[in-house]
């Protein structure tokens, strides 16, 4: 259940398409309340939000580095989704257990 909850928060962030600091500002209070309602410590949920905020690979506007290489590299918008989706999935599948191992509930 805790891993699923952490994944759910990251999925919400990805679906909303928020970038870095916007993600943290909007999702952090939600994560704290969510963790308290479930009876867990908020730290793993907040770390999941922070990791998710720094790992936005799905769009060229998700992270400033993506935007920098967008024009210069000749990439199209769809290139980010095609290559970013597997990378985002990898971050979720590897990051969630590592977060829960590093910051136990």
PDB file of N, CA and C in Angstrom:
ATOM      1  N   UNK A   1       0.813  -1.204   0.000  1.00  0.00           N
ATOM      2  CA  UNK A   1       0.000   0.000   0.000  1.00  0.00           C
ATOM      3  C   UNK A   1       0.857   1.268   0.000  1.00  0.00           C
ATOM      4  N   UNK A   2       1.908   1.375   0.824  1.00  0.00           N
ATOM      5  CA  UNK A   2       2.709   2.590   0.810  1.00  0.00           C
ATOM      6  C   UNK A   2       3.391   2.827  -0.537  1.00  0.00           C
ATOM      7  N   UNK A   3       3.910   1.764  -1.147  1.00  0.00           N
ATOM      8  CA  UNK A   3       4.561   1.933  -2.444  1.00  0.00           C
ATOM      9  C   UNK A   3       3.560   2.384  -3.489  1.00  0.00           C
ATOM     10  N   UNK A   4       2.377   1.829  -3.447  1.00  0.00           N
ATOM     11  CA  UNK A   4       1.335   2.230  -4.388  1.00  0.00           C
ATOM     12  C   UNK A   4       0.935   3.683  -4.160  1.00  0.00           C
ATOM     13  N   UNK A   5       0.891   4.105  -2.927  1.00  0.00           N
ATOM     14  CA  UNK A   5       0.542   5.494  -2.618  1.00  0.00           C
ATOM     15  C   UNK A   5       1.603   6.444  -3.147  1.00  0.00           C
ATOM     16  N   UNK A   6       2.866   6.070  -2.976  1.00  0.00           N
ATOM     17  CA  UNK A   6       3.957   6.898  -3.469  1.00  0.00           C
ATOM     18  C   UNK A   6       3.936   6.970  -4.990  1.00  0.00           C
ATOM     19  N   UNK A   7       3.681   5.842  -5.631  1.00  0.00           N
ATOM     20  CA  UNK A   7       3.573   5.819  -7.089  1.00  0.00           C
ATOM     21  C   UNK A   7       2.398   6.658  -7.557  1.00  0.00           C
ATOM     22  N   UNK A   8       1.293   6.585  -6.841  1.00  0.00           N
ATOM     23  CA  UNK A   8       0.107   7.352  -7.222  1.00  0.00           C
ATOM     24  C   UNK A   8       0.392   8.847  -7.213  1.00  0.00           C
ATOM     25  N   UNK A   9       1.117   9.316  -6.205  1.00  0.00           N
ATOM     26  CA  UNK A   9       1.466  10.735  -6.151  1.00  0.00           C
ATOM     27  C   UNK A   9       2.332  11.138  -7.344  1.00  0.00           C
ATOM     28  N   UNK A  10       3.264  10.279  -7.729  1.00  0.00           N
ATOM     29  CA  UNK A  10       4.112  10.606  -8.862  1.00  0.00           C
ATOM     30  C   UNK A  10       3.327  10.577 -10.164  1.00  0.00           C
ATOM     31  N   UNK A  11       2.365   9.656 -10.278  1.00  0.00           N
ATOM     32  CA  UNK A  11       1.520   9.614 -11.473  1.00  0.00           C
ATOM     33  C   UNK A  11       0.678  10.876 -11.588  1.00  0.00           C
ATOM     34  N   UNK A  12       0.149  11.343 -10.476  1.00  0.00           N
ATOM     35  CA  UNK A  12      -0.633  12.587 -10.497  1.00  0.00           C
ATOM     36  C   UNK A  12       0.231  13.734 -10.979  1.00  0.00           C
ATOM     37  N   UNK A  13       1.456  13.812 -10.490  1.00  0.00           N
ATOM     38  CA  UNK A  13       2.374  14.857 -10.908  1.00  0.00           C
ATOM     39  C   UNK A  13       2.659  14.765 -12.401  1.00  0.00           C
ATOM     40  N   UNK A  14       2.884  13.567 -12.901  1.00  0.00           N
ATOM     41  CA  UNK A  14       3.191  13.399 -14.321  1.00  0.00           C
ATOM     42  C   UNK A  14       1.991  13.754 -15.197  1.00  0.00           C
ATOM     43  N   UNK A  15       0.813  13.355 -14.759  1.00  0.00           N
ATOM     44  CA  UNK A  15      -0.391  13.646 -15.533  1.00  0.00           C
ATOM     45  C   UNK A  15      -0.658  15.144 -15.591  1.00  0.00           C
ATOM     46  N   UNK A  16      -0.460  15.829 -14.489  1.00  0.00           N
ATOM     47  CA  UNK A  16      -0.682  17.266 -14.466  1.00  0.00           C
ATOM     48  C   UNK A  16       0.380  18.018 -15.269  1.00  0.00           C
ATOM     49  N   UNK A  17       1.495  17.371 -15.536  1.00  0.00           N
ATOM     50  CA  UNK A  17       2.537  17.976 -16.346  1.00  0.00           C
ATOM     51  C   UNK A  17       3.228  19.158 -15.701  1.00  0.00           C
ATOM     52  N   UNK A  18       3.236  19.169 -14.398  1.00  0.00           N
ATOM     53  CA  UNK A  18       3.877  20.284 -13.699  1.00  0.00           C
ATOM     54  C   UNK A  18       5.390  20.107 -13.714  1.00  0.00           C
ATOM     55  N   UNK A  19       6.076  21.217 -13.700  1.00  0.00           N
ATOM     56  CA  UNK A  19       7.532  21.183 -13.696  1.00  0.00           C
ATOM     57  C   UNK A  19       8.050  21.508 -12.303  1.00  0.00           C
ATOM     58  N   UNK A  20       9.270  21.057 -12.023  1.00  0.00           N
ATOM     59  CA  UNK A  20      10.045  21.274 -10.815  1.00  0.00           C
ATOM     60  C   UNK A  20       9.395  21.923  -9.616  1.00  0.00           C
ATOM     61  N   UNK A  21       9.637  23.199  -9.470  1.00  0.00           N
ATOM     62  CA  UNK A  21       9.186  23.880  -8.253  1.00  0.00           C
ATOM     63  C   UNK A  21       7.662  23.958  -8.172  1.00  0.00           C
ATOM     64  N   UNK A  22       6.982  24.018  -9.327  1.00  0.00           N
ATOM     65  CA  UNK A  22       5.518  24.008  -9.307  1.00  0.00           C
ATOM     66  C   UNK A  22       5.003  22.713  -8.690  1.00  0.00           C
ATOM     67  N   UNK A  23       5.636  21.623  -9.070  1.00  0.00           N
ATOM     68  CA  UNK A  23       5.254  20.318  -8.533  1.00  0.00           C
ATOM     69  C   UNK A  23       5.393  20.291  -7.021  1.00  0.00           C
ATOM     70  N   UNK A  24       6.533  20.738  -6.551  1.00  0.00           N
ATOM     71  CA  UNK A  24       6.799  20.695  -5.113  1.00  0.00           C
ATOM     72  C   UNK A  24       5.827  21.598  -4.361  1.00  0.00           C
ATOM     73  N   UNK A  25       5.600  22.786  -4.870  1.00  0.00           N
ATOM     74  CA  UNK A  25       4.708  23.728  -4.186  1.00  0.00           C
ATOM     75  C   UNK A  25       3.264  23.230  -4.117  1.00  0.00           C
ATOM     76  N   UNK A  26       2.804  22.588  -5.163  1.00  0.00           N
ATOM     77  CA  UNK A  26       1.415  22.121  -5.192  1.00  0.00           C
ATOM     78  C   UNK A  26       1.267  20.761  -4.512  1.00  0.00           C
ATOM     79  N   UNK A  27       2.181  19.844  -4.799  1.00  0.00           N
ATOM     80  CA  UNK A  27       2.012  18.466  -4.344  1.00  0.00           C
ATOM     81  C   UNK A  27       2.496  18.206  -2.917  1.00  0.00           C
ATOM     82  N   UNK A  28       3.428  18.999  -2.392  1.00  0.00           N
ATOM     83  CA  UNK A  28       3.957  18.743  -1.051  1.00  0.00           C
ATOM     84  C   UNK A  28       2.883  18.786   0.031  1.00  0.00           C
ATOM     85  N   UNK A  29       2.024  19.810   0.081  1.00  0.00           N
ATOM     86  CA  UNK A  29       0.976  19.791   1.107  1.00  0.00           C
ATOM     87  C   UNK A  29       0.000  18.619   0.933  1.00  0.00           C
ATOM     88  N   UNK A  30      -0.256  18.263  -0.324  1.00  0.00           N
ATOM     89  CA  UNK A  30      -1.140  17.121  -0.586  1.00  0.00           C
ATOM     90  C   UNK A  30      -0.486  15.843  -0.077  1.00  0.00           C
ATOM     91  N   UNK A  31       0.821  15.690  -0.308  1.00  0.00           N
ATOM     92  CA  UNK A  31       1.539  14.498   0.143  1.00  0.00           C
ATOM     93  C   UNK A  31       1.547  14.390   1.663  1.00  0.00           C
ATOM     94  N   UNK A  32       1.710  15.512   2.338  1.00  0.00           N
ATOM     95  CA  UNK A  32       1.730  15.493   3.811  1.00  0.00           C
ATOM     96  C   UNK A  32       0.380  15.053   4.355  1.00  0.00           C
ATOM     97  N   UNK A  33      -0.690  15.639   3.854  1.00  0.00           N
ATOM     98  CA  UNK A  33      -2.038  15.268   4.315  1.00  0.00           C
ATOM     99  C   UNK A  33      -2.332  13.815   3.963  1.00  0.00           C
ATOM    100  N   UNK A  34      -1.947  13.403   2.759  1.00  0.00           N
ATOM    101  CA  UNK A  34      -2.164  12.037   2.305  1.00  0.00           C
ATOM    102  C   UNK A  34      -1.454  11.044   3.221  1.00  0.00           C
ATOM    103  N   UNK A  35      -0.205  11.338   3.565  1.00  0.00           N
ATOM    104  CA  UNK A  35       0.545  10.429   4.438  1.00  0.00           C
ATOM    105  C   UNK A  35      -0.052  10.376   5.837  1.00  0.00           C
ATOM    106  N   UNK A  36      -0.491  11.522   6.339  1.00  0.00           N
ATOM    107  CA  UNK A  36      -1.092  11.552   7.676  1.00  0.00           C
ATOM    108  C   UNK A  36      -2.409  10.783   7.707  1.00  0.00           C
ATOM    109  N   UNK A  37      -3.184  10.901   6.645  1.00  0.00           N
ATOM    110  CA  UNK A  37      -4.447  10.164   6.572  1.00  0.00           C
ATOM    111  C   UNK A  37      -4.214   8.652   6.543  1.00  0.00           C
ATOM    112  N   UNK A  38      -3.111   8.245   5.920  1.00  0.00           N
ATOM    113  CA  UNK A  38      -2.773   6.828   5.876  1.00  0.00           C
ATOM    114  C   UNK A  38      -2.053   6.360   7.136  1.00  0.00           C
ATOM    115  N   UNK A  39      -1.622   7.303   7.981  1.00  0.00           N
ATOM    116  CA  UNK A  39      -0.943   6.953   9.223  1.00  0.00           C
ATOM    117  C   UNK A  39       0.548   6.704   9.060  1.00  0.00           C
ATOM    118  N   UNK A  40       1.163   7.291   8.016  1.00  0.00           N
ATOM    119  CA  UNK A  40       2.583   7.114   7.768  1.00  0.00           C
ATOM    120  C   UNK A  40       3.331   8.428   7.979  1.00  0.00           C
ATOM    121  N   UNK A  41       4.657   8.331   8.057  1.00  0.00           N
ATOM    122  CA  UNK A  41       5.492   9.532   8.131  1.00  0.00           C
ATOM    123  C   UNK A  41       5.475  10.238   6.774  1.00  0.00           C
ATOM    124  N   UNK A  42       5.547  11.557   6.754  1.00  0.00           N
ATOM    125  CA  UNK A  42       5.470  12.274   5.477  1.00  0.00           C
ATOM    126  C   UNK A  42       6.772  12.289   4.666  1.00  0.00           C
ATOM    127  N   UNK A  43       7.916  11.989   5.288  1.00  0.00           N
ATOM    128  CA  UNK A  43       9.195  12.123   4.602  1.00  0.00           C
ATOM    129  C   UNK A  43       9.291  11.322   3.305  1.00  0.00           C
ATOM    130  N   UNK A  44       8.930  10.024   3.280  1.00  0.00           N
ATOM    131  CA  UNK A  44       9.052   9.283   2.018  1.00  0.00           C
ATOM    132  C   UNK A  44       8.170   9.865   0.912  1.00  0.00           C
ATOM    133  N   UNK A  45       7.020  10.374   1.278  1.00  0.00           N
ATOM    134  CA  UNK A  45       6.122  10.962   0.293  1.00  0.00           C
ATOM    135  C   UNK A  45       6.707  12.260  -0.266  1.00  0.00           C
ATOM    136  N   UNK A  46       7.317  13.053   0.618  1.00  0.00           N
ATOM    137  CA  UNK A  46       7.925  14.305   0.169  1.00  0.00           C
ATOM    138  C   UNK A  46       9.155  14.046  -0.702  1.00  0.00           C
ATOM    139  N   UNK A  47       9.925  13.032  -0.360  1.00  0.00           N
ATOM    140  CA  UNK A  47      11.081  12.674  -1.179  1.00  0.00           C
ATOM    141  C   UNK A  47      10.613  12.195  -2.553  1.00  0.00           C
ATOM    142  N   UNK A  48       9.535  11.430  -2.601  1.00  0.00           N
ATOM    143  CA  UNK A  48       8.992  10.980  -3.887  1.00  0.00           C
ATOM    144  C   UNK A  48       8.577  12.175  -4.753  1.00  0.00           C
ATOM    145  N   UNK A  49       8.003  13.190  -4.128  1.00  0.00           N
ATOM    146  CA  UNK A  49       7.631  14.402  -4.859  1.00  0.00           C
ATOM    147  C   UNK A  49       8.883  15.107  -5.383  1.00  0.00           C
ATOM    148  N   UNK A  50       9.914  15.203  -4.556  1.00  0.00           N
ATOM    149  CA  UNK A  50      11.152  15.869  -4.973  1.00  0.00           C
ATOM    150  C   UNK A  50      11.837  15.119  -6.120  1.00  0.00           C
ATOM    151  N   UNK A  51      11.886  13.800  -6.024  1.00  0.00           N
ATOM    152  CA  UNK A  51      12.495  12.998  -7.089  1.00  0.00           C
ATOM    153  C   UNK A  51      11.680  13.142  -8.374  1.00  0.00           C
ATOM    154  N   UNK A  52      10.374  13.064  -8.241  1.00  0.00           N
ATOM    155  CA  UNK A  52       9.518  13.226  -9.412  1.00  0.00           C
ATOM    156  C   UNK A  52       9.658  14.593 -10.056  1.00  0.00           C
ATOM    157  N   UNK A  53       9.865  15.611  -9.244  1.00  0.00           N
ATOM    158  CA  UNK A  53      10.015  16.969  -9.772  1.00  0.00           C
ATOM    159  C   UNK A  53      11.293  17.109 -10.589  1.00  0.00           C
ATOM    160  N   UNK A  54      12.314  16.390 -10.214  1.00  0.00           N
ATOM    161  CA  UNK A  54      13.581  16.474 -10.929  1.00  0.00           C
ATOM    162  C   UNK A  54      13.698  15.514 -12.092  1.00  0.00           C
ATOM    163  N   UNK A  55      12.729  14.638 -12.268  1.00  0.00           N
ATOM    164  CA  UNK A  55      12.803  13.605 -13.308  1.00  0.00           C
ATOM    165  C   UNK A  55      11.647  13.734 -14.292  1.00  0.00           C
ATOM    166  N   UNK A  56      11.513  14.882 -14.890  1.00  0.00           N
ATOM    167  CA  UNK A  56      10.454  15.084 -15.867  1.00  0.00           C
ATOM    168  C   UNK A  56      11.046  14.963 -17.265  1.00  0.00           C
ATOM    169  N   UNK A  57      10.865  13.790 -17.849  1.00  0.00           N
ATOM    170  CA  UNK A  57      11.460  13.501 -19.148  1.00  0.00           C
ATOM    171  C   UNK A  57      10.432  13.461 -20.272  1.00  0.00           C
ATOM    172  N   UNK A  58       9.153  13.719 -19.984  1.00  0.00           N
ATOM    173  CA  UNK A  58       8.098  13.493 -20.966  1.00  0.00           C
ATOM    174  C   UNK A  58       7.857  14.646 -21.935  1.00  0.00           C
ATOM    175  N   UNK A  59       8.257  15.836 -21.591  1.00  0.00           N
ATOM    176  CA  UNK A  59       8.014  16.975 -22.472  1.00  0.00           C
ATOM    177  C   UNK A  59       9.263  17.859 -22.535  1.00  0.00           C
ATOM    178  N   UNK A  60       9.393  18.641 -23.601  1.00  0.00           N
ATOM    179  CA  UNK A  60      10.544  19.550 -23.680  1.00  0.00           C
ATOM    180  C   UNK A  60      10.423  20.739 -22.731  1.00  0.00           C
ATOM    181  N   UNK A  61       9.242  20.967 -22.174  1.00  0.00           N
ATOM    182  CA  UNK A  61       9.087  22.076 -21.236  1.00  0.00           C
ATOM    183  C   UNK A  61       9.073  21.605 -19.788  1.00  0.00           C
ATOM    184  N   UNK A  62       9.244  20.302 -19.559  1.00  0.00           N
ATOM    185  CA  UNK A  62       9.211  19.754 -18.214  1.00  0.00           C
ATOM    186  C   UNK A  62      10.410  20.131 -17.369  1.00  0.00           C
ATOM    187  N   UNK A  63      11.536  20.316 -18.008  1.00  0.00           N
ATOM    188  CA  UNK A  63      12.773  20.656 -17.292  1.00  0.00           C
ATOM    189  C   UNK A  63      13.576  21.590 -18.173  1.00  0.00           C
ATOM    190  N   UNK A  64      14.304  22.504 -17.558  1.00  0.00           N
ATOM    191  CA  UNK A  64      15.033  23.493 -18.340  1.00  0.00           C
ATOM    192  C   UNK A  64      16.078  22.874 -19.251  1.00  0.00           C
ATOM    193  N   UNK A  65      16.656  21.751 -18.868  1.00  0.00           N
ATOM    194  CA  UNK A  65      17.639  21.089 -19.729  1.00  0.00           C
ATOM    195  C   UNK A  65      16.974  20.534 -20.990  1.00  0.00           C
ATOM    196  N   UNK A  66      15.757  20.020 -20.837  1.00  0.00           N
ATOM    197  CA  UNK A  66      15.010  19.549 -22.005  1.00  0.00           C
ATOM    198  C   UNK A  66      14.766  20.693 -22.983  1.00  0.00           C
ATOM    199  N   UNK A  67      14.432  21.849 -22.450  1.00  0.00           N
ATOM    200  CA  UNK A  67      14.149  23.012 -23.283  1.00  0.00           C
ATOM    201  C   UNK A  67      15.409  23.479 -24.009  1.00  0.00           C
ATOM    202  N   UNK A  68      16.550  23.427 -23.348  1.00  0.00           N
ATOM    203  CA  UNK A  68      17.806  23.869 -23.962  1.00  0.00           C
ATOM    204  C   UNK A  68      18.178  23.043 -25.183  1.00  0.00           C
ATOM    205  N   UNK A  69      17.968  21.736 -25.137  1.00  0.00           N
ATOM    206  CA  UNK A  69      18.367  20.888 -26.248  1.00  0.00           C
ATOM    207  C   UNK A  69      17.261  20.690 -27.282  1.00  0.00           C
ATOM    208  N   UNK A  70      16.077  21.163 -26.997  1.00  0.00           N
ATOM    209  CA  UNK A  70      14.937  20.958 -27.889  1.00  0.00           C
ATOM    210  C   UNK A  70      15.200  21.516 -29.285  1.00  0.00           C
ATOM    211  N   UNK A  71      15.523  22.783 -29.374  1.00  0.00           N
ATOM    212  CA  UNK A  71      15.750  23.407 -30.674  1.00  0.00           C
ATOM    213  C   UNK A  71      17.100  23.037 -31.269  1.00  0.00           C
ATOM    214  N   UNK A  72      18.130  23.091 -30.460  1.00  0.00           N
ATOM    215  CA  UNK A  72      19.484  22.836 -30.944  1.00  0.00           C
ATOM    216  C   UNK A  72      19.659  21.399 -31.434  1.00  0.00           C
ATOM    217  N   UNK A  73      18.988  20.467 -30.810  1.00  0.00           N
ATOM    218  CA  UNK A  73      19.129  19.064 -31.182  1.00  0.00           C
ATOM    219  C   UNK A  73      18.195  18.633 -32.296  1.00  0.00           C
ATOM    220  N   UNK A  74      17.283  19.509 -32.696  1.00  0.00           N
ATOM    221  CA  UNK A  74      16.346  19.163 -33.757  1.00  0.00           C
ATOM    222  C   UNK A  74      15.291  18.160 -33.317  1.00  0.00           C
ATOM    223  N   UNK A  75      15.012  18.110 -32.036  1.00  0.00           N
ATOM    224  CA  UNK A  75      14.021  17.173 -31.528  1.00  0.00           C
ATOM    225  C   UNK A  75      12.608  17.680 -31.791  1.00  0.00           C
ATOM    226  N   UNK A  76      11.684  16.743 -31.868  1.00  0.00           N
ATOM    227  CA  UNK A  76      10.264  17.081 -31.960  1.00  0.00           C
ATOM    228  C   UNK A  76       9.625  16.780 -30.615  1.00  0.00           C
ATOM    229  N   UNK A  77       8.438  17.334 -30.398  1.00  0.00           N
ATOM    230  CA  UNK A  77       7.740  17.156 -29.130  1.00  0.00           C
ATOM    231  C   UNK A  77       7.535  15.674 -28.821  1.00  0.00           C
ATOM    232  N   UNK A  78       7.164  14.890 -29.806  1.00  0.00           N
ATOM    233  CA  UNK A  78       6.908  13.457 -29.617  1.00  0.00           C
ATOM    234  C   UNK A  78       8.139  12.657 -29.244  1.00  0.00           C
ATOM    235  N   UNK A  79       9.317  13.166 -29.602  1.00  0.00           N
ATOM    236  CA  UNK A  79      10.551  12.457 -29.247  1.00  0.00           C
ATOM    237  C   UNK A  79      10.704  12.334 -27.738  1.00  0.00           C
ATOM    238  N   UNK A  80      10.275  13.359 -27.036  1.00  0.00           N
ATOM    239  CA  UNK A  80      10.400  13.345 -25.573  1.00  0.00           C
ATOM    240  C   UNK A  80       9.498  12.290 -24.954  1.00  0.00           C
ATOM    241  N   UNK A  81       8.280  12.169 -25.453  1.00  0.00           N
ATOM    242  CA  UNK A  81       7.366  11.156 -24.918  1.00  0.00           C
ATOM    243  C   UNK A  81       7.856   9.751 -25.255  1.00  0.00           C
ATOM    244  N   UNK A  82       8.348   9.571 -26.464  1.00  0.00           N
ATOM    245  CA  UNK A  82       8.798   8.238 -26.888  1.00  0.00           C
ATOM    246  C   UNK A  82      10.001   7.768 -26.072  1.00  0.00           C
ATOM    247  N   UNK A  83      10.937   8.651 -25.805  1.00  0.00           N
ATOM    248  CA  UNK A  83      12.115   8.276 -25.030  1.00  0.00           C
ATOM    249  C   UNK A  83      11.940   8.505 -23.533  1.00  0.00           C
ATOM    250  N   UNK A  84      11.105   9.473 -23.173  1.00  0.00           N
ATOM    251  CA  UNK A  84      10.928   9.811 -21.768  1.00  0.00           C
ATOM    252  C   UNK A  84      10.033   8.863 -21.004  1.00  0.00           C
ATOM    253  N   UNK A  85       9.062   8.247 -21.687  1.00  0.00           N
ATOM    254  CA  UNK A  85       8.138   7.334 -20.993  1.00  0.00           C
ATOM    255  C   UNK A  85       8.866   6.133 -20.383  1.00  0.00           C
ATOM    256  N   UNK A  86       9.721   5.434 -21.149  1.00  0.00           N
ATOM    257  CA  UNK A  86      10.446   4.318 -20.510  1.00  0.00           C
ATOM    258  C   UNK A  86      11.377   4.779 -19.383  1.00  0.00           C
ATOM    259  N   UNK A  87      11.990   5.934 -19.561  1.00  0.00           N
ATOM    260  CA  UNK A  87      12.881   6.451 -18.522  1.00  0.00           C
ATOM    261  C   UNK A  87      12.091   6.831 -17.270  1.00  0.00           C
ATOM    262  N   UNK A  88      10.937   7.448 -17.453  1.00  0.00           N
ATOM    263  CA  UNK A  88      10.080   7.783 -16.309  1.00  0.00           C
ATOM    264  C   UNK A  88       9.596   6.529 -15.604  1.00  0.00           C
ATOM    265  N   UNK A  89       9.243   5.516 -16.366  1.00  0.00           N
ATOM    266  CA  UNK A  89       8.814   4.242 -15.780  1.00  0.00           C
ATOM    267  C   UNK A  89       9.954   3.622 -14.971  1.00  0.00           C
ATOM    268  N   UNK A  90      11.158   3.690 -15.498  1.00  0.00           N
ATOM    269  CA  UNK A  90      12.321   3.168 -14.778  1.00  0.00           C
ATOM    270  C   UNK A  90      12.537   3.906 -13.463  1.00  0.00           C
ATOM    271  N   UNK A  91      12.405   5.233 -13.483  1.00  0.00           N
ATOM    272  CA  UNK A  91      12.571   6.025 -12.261  1.00  0.00           C
ATOM    273  C   UNK A  91      11.525   5.622 -11.223  1.00  0.00           C
ATOM    274  N   UNK A  92      10.285   5.407 -11.674  1.00  0.00           N
ATOM    275  CA  UNK A  92       9.216   5.016 -10.744  1.00  0.00           C
ATOM    276  C   UNK A  92       9.478   3.626 -10.172  1.00  0.00           C
ATOM    277  N   UNK A  93       9.840   2.679 -11.036  1.00  0.00           N
ATOM    278  CA  UNK A  93      10.024   1.294 -10.585  1.00  0.00           C
ATOM    279  C   UNK A  93      11.261   1.115  -9.705  1.00  0.00           C
ATOM    280  N   UNK A  94      12.320   1.855  -9.981  1.00  0.00           N
ATOM    281  CA  UNK A  94      13.542   1.736  -9.178  1.00  0.00           C
ATOM    282  C   UNK A  94      13.514   2.717  -8.005  1.00  0.00           C
ATOM    283  N   UNK A  95      13.016   3.910  -8.250  1.00  0.00           N
ATOM    284  CA  UNK A  95      13.031   4.946  -7.226  1.00  0.00           C
ATOM    285  C   UNK A  95      12.129   4.676  -6.045  1.00  0.00           C
ATOM    286  N   UNK A  96      10.944   4.135  -6.303  1.00  0.00           N
ATOM    287  CA  UNK A  96      10.000   3.895  -5.207  1.00  0.00           C
ATOM    288  C   UNK A  96      10.562   2.941  -4.154  1.00  0.00           C
ATOM    289  N   UNK A  97      11.074   1.767  -4.540  1.00  0.00           N
ATOM    290  CA  UNK A  97      11.658   0.902  -3.503  1.00  0.00           C
ATOM    291  C   UNK A  97      12.875   1.529  -2.803  1.00  0.00           C
ATOM    292  N   UNK A  98      13.695   2.271  -3.565  1.00  0.00           N
ATOM    293  CA  UNK A  98      14.858   2.899  -2.948  1.00  0.00           C
ATOM    294  C   UNK A  98      14.451   3.988  -1.951  1.00  0.00           C
ATOM    295  N   UNK A  99      13.425   4.738  -2.292  1.00  0.00           N
ATOM    296  CA  UNK A  99      12.929   5.758  -1.360  1.00  0.00           C
ATOM    297  C   UNK A  99      12.398   5.094  -0.094  1.00  0.00           C
ATOM    298  N   UNK A 100      11.619   4.038  -0.260  1.00  0.00           N
ATOM    299  CA  UNK A 100      11.058   3.346   0.907  1.00  0.00           C
ATOM    300  C   UNK A 100      12.146   2.647   1.720  1.00  0.00           C
ATOM    301  N   UNK A 101      13.226   2.242   1.076  1.00  0.00           N
ATOM    302  CA  UNK A 101      14.329   1.624   1.805  1.00  0.00           C
ATOM    303  C   UNK A 101      15.129   2.687   2.561  1.00  0.00           C
ATOM    304  N   UNK A 102      15.330   3.848   1.942  1.00  0.00           N
ATOM    305  CA  UNK A 102      16.114   4.909   2.553  1.00  0.00           C
ATOM    306  C   UNK A 102      15.347   5.686   3.631  1.00  0.00           C
ATOM    307  N   UNK A 103      14.045   5.882   3.410  1.00  0.00           N
ATOM    308  CA  UNK A 103      13.183   6.612   4.349  1.00  0.00           C
ATOM    309  C   UNK A 103      12.017   5.703   4.698  1.00  0.00           C
ATOM    310  N   UNK A 104      12.212   4.772   5.620  1.00  0.00           N
ATOM    311  CA  UNK A 104      11.127   3.842   5.953  1.00  0.00           C
ATOM    312  C   UNK A 104       9.915   4.574   6.535  1.00  0.00           C
ATOM    313  N   UNK A 105       8.774   3.957   6.326  1.00  0.00           N
ATOM    314  CA  UNK A 105       7.539   4.543   6.830  1.00  0.00           C
ATOM    315  C   UNK A 105       7.460   4.371   8.323  1.00  0.00           C
TER     316      UNK A 105
END
